[in-house]
mmCIF file with all atom_site columns, C-alpha atoms in Angstrom:
data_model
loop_
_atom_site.group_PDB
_atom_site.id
_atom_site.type_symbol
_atom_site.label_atom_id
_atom_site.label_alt_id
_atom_site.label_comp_id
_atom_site.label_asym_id
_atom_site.label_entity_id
_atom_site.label_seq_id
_atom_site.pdbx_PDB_ins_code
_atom_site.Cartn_x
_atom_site.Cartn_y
_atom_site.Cartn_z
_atom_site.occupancy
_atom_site.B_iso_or_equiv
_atom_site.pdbx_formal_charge
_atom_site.auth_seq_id
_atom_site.auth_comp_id
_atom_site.auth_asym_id
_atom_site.auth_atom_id
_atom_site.pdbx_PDB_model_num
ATOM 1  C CA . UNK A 1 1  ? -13.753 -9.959  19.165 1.00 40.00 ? 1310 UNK A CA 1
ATOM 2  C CA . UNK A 1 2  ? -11.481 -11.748 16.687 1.00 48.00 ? 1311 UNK A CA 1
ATOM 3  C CA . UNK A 1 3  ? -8.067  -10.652 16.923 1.00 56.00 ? 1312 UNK A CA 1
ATOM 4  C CA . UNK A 1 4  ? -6.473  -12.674 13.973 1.00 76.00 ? 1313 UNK A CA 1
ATOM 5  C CA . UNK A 1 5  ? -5.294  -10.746 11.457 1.00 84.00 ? 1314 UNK A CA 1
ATOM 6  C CA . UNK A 1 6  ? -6.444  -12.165 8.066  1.00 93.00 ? 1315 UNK A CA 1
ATOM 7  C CA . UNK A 1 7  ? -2.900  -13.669 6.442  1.00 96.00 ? 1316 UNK A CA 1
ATOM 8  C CA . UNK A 1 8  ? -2.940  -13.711 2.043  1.00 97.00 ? 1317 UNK A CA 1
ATOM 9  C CA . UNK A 1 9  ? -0.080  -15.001 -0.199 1.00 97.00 ? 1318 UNK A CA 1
ATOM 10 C CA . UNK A 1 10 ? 1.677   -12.844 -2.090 1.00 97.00 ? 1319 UNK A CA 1
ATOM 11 C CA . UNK A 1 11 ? 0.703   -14.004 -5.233 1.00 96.00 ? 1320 UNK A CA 1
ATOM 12 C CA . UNK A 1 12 ? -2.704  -13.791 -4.808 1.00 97.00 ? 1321 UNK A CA 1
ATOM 13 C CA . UNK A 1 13 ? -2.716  -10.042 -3.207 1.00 97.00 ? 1322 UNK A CA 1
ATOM 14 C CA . UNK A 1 14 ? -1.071  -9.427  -6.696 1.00 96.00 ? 1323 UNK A CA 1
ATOM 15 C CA . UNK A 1 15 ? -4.072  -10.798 -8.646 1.00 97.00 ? 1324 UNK A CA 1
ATOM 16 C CA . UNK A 1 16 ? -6.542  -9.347  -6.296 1.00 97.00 ? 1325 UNK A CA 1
ATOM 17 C CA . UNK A 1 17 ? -5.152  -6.134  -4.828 1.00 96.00 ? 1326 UNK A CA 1
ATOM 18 C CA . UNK A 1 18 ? -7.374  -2.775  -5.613 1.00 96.00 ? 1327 UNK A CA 1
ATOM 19 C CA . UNK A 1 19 ? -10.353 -5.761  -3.846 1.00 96.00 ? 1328 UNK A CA 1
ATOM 20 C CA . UNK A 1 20 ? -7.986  -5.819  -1.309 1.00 96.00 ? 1329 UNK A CA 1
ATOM 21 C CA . UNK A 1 21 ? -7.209  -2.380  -0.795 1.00 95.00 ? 1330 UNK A CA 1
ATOM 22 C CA . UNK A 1 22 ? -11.034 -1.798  -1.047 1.00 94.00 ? 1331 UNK A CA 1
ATOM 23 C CA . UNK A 1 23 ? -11.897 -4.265  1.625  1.00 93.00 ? 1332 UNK A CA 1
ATOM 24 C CA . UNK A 1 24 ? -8.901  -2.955  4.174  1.00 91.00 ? 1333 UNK A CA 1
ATOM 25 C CA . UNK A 1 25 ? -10.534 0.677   4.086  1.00 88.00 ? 1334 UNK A CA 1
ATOM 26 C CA . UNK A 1 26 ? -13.982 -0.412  4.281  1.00 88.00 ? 1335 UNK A CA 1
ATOM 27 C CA . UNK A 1 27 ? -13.532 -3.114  6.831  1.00 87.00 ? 1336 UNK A CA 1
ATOM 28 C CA . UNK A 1 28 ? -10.260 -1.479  8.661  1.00 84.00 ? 1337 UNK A CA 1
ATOM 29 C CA . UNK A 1 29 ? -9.471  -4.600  9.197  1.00 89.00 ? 1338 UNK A CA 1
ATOM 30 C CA . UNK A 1 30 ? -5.689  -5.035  8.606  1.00 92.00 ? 1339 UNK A CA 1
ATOM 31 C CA . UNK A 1 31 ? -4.164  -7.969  5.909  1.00 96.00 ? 1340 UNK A CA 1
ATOM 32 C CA . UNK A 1 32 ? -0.779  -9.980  6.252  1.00 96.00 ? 1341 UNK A CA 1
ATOM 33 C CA . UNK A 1 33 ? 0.895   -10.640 3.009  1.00 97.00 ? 1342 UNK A CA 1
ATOM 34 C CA . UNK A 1 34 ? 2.771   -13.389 3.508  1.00 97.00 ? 1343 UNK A CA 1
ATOM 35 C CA . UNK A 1 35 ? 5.450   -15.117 0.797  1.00 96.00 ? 1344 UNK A CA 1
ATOM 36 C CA . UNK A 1 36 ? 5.774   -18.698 0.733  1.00 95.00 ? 1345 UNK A CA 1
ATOM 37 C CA . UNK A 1 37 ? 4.474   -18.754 4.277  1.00 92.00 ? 1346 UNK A CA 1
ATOM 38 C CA . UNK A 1 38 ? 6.715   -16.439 5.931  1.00 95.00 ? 1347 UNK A CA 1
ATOM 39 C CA . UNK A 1 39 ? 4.863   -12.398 6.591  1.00 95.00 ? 1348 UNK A CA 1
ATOM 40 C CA . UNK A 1 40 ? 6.673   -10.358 4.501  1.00 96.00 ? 1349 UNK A CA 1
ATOM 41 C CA . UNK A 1 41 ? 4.263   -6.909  5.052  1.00 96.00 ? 1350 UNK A CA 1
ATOM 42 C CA . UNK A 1 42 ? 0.946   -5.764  5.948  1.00 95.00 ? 1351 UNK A CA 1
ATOM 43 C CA . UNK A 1 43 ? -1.724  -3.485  4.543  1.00 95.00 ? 1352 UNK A CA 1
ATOM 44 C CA . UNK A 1 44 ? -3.430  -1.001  7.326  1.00 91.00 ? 1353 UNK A CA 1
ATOM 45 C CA . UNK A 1 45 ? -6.184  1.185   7.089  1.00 87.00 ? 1354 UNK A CA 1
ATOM 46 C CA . UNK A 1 46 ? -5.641  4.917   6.789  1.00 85.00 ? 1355 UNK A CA 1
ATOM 47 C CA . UNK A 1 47 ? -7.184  6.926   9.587  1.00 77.00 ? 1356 UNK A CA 1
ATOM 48 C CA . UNK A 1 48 ? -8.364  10.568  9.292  1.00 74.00 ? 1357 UNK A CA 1
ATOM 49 C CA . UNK A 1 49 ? -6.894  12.750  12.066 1.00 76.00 ? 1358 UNK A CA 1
ATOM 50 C CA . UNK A 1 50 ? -9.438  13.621  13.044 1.00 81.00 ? 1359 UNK A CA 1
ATOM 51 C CA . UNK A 1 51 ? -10.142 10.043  13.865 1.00 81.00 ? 1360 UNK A CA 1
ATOM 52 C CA . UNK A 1 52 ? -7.059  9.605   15.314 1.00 78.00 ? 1361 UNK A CA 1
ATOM 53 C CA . UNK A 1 53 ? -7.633  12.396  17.798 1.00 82.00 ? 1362 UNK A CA 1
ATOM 54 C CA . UNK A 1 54 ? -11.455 10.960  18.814 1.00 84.00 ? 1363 UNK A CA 1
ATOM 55 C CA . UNK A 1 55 ? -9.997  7.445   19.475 1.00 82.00 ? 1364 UNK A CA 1
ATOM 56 C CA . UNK A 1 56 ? -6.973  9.320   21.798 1.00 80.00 ? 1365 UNK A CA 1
ATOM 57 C CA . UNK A 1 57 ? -9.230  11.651  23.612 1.00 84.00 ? 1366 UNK A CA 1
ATOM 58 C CA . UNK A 1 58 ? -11.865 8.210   24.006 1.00 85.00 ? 1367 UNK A CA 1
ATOM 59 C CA . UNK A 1 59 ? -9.446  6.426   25.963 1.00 82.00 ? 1368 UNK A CA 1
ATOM 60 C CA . UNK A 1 60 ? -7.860  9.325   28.163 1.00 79.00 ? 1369 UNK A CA 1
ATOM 61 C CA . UNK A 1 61 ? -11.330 9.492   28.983 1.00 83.00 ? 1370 UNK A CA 1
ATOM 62 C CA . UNK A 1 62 ? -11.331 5.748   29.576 1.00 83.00 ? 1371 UNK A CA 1
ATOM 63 C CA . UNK A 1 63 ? -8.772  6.306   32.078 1.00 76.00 ? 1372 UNK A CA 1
ATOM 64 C CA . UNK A 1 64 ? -6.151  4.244   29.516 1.00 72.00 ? 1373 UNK A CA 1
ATOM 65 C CA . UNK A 1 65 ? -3.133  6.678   29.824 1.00 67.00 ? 1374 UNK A CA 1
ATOM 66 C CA . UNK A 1 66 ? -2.063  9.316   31.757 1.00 64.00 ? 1375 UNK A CA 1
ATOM 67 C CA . UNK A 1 67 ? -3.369  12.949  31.088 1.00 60.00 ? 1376 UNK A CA 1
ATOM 68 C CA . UNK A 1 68 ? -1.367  15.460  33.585 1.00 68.00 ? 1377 UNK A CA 1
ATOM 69 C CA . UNK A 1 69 ? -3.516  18.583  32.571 1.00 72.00 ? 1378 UNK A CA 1
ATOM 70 C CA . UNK A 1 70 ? -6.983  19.127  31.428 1.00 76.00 ? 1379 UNK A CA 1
ATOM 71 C CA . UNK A 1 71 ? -8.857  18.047  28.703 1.00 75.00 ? 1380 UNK A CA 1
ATOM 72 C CA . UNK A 1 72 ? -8.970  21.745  27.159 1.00 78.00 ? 1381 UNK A CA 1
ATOM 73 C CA . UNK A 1 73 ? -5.682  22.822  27.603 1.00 75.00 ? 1382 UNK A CA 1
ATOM 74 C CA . UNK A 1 74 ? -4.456  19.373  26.130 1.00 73.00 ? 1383 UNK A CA 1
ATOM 75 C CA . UNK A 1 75 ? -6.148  20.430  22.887 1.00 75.00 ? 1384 UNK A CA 1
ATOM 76 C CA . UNK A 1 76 ? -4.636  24.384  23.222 1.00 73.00 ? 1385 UNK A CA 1
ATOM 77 C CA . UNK A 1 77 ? -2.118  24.961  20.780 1.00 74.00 ? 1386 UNK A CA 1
ATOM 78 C CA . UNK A 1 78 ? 1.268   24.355  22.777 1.00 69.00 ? 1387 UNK A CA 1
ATOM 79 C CA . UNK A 1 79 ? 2.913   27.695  21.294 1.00 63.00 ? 1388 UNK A CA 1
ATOM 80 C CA . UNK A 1 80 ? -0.126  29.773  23.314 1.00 60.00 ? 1389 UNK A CA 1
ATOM 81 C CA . UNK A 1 81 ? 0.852   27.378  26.447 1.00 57.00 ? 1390 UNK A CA 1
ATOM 82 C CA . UNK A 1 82 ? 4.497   28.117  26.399 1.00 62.00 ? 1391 UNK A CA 1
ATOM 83 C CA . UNK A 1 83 ? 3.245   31.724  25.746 1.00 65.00 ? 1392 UNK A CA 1
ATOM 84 C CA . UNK A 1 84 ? 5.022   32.239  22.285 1.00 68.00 ? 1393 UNK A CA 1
ATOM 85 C CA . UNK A 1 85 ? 3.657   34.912  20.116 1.00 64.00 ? 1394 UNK A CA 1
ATOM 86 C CA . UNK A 1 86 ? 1.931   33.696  16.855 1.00 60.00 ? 1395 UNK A CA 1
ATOM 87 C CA . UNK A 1 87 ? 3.496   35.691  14.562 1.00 57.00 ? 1396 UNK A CA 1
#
């Protein structure tokens, strides 16, 4: 897997930005904007929550971090763990 970011100049993200904003969320693949060779910011893809949540719960499951309860109550609403009254 290639895990160099793709660096632009400023000027050209400028000229070609909406194609660059188009290829970010289709290739979510982020983009280094650099000025005069120095980074200066980067463009990232938007995720969904719902995507965030699927690529969290796919690496607990992986074993990459440390869960200390289940997988159900992890997704429980924390105010009926604490016991709190939804009011």
């Amino acid at each position: 897997m290639d895990t160099k970011e793709k660096q632009i100049g400023a000027g050209y993200f400028k000229q070609h930005c909406l194609a660059i904003i188009d290829e970010v969320a289709q290739t979510h693949q982020p983009v280094l904007i650099s000025k005069r060779g120095k980074p200066m910011a980067k463009l990232v893809p938007v995720a969904a929550d719902e995507e965030i949540e699927r690529h969290i719960l796919e690496r607990l499951r992986a074993g990459e971090g440390g869960m200390q309860v289940d997988e159900k109550t992890f997704l429980e609403p924390s105010s009926r763990i604490a016991g709190w009254s939804e009011t």
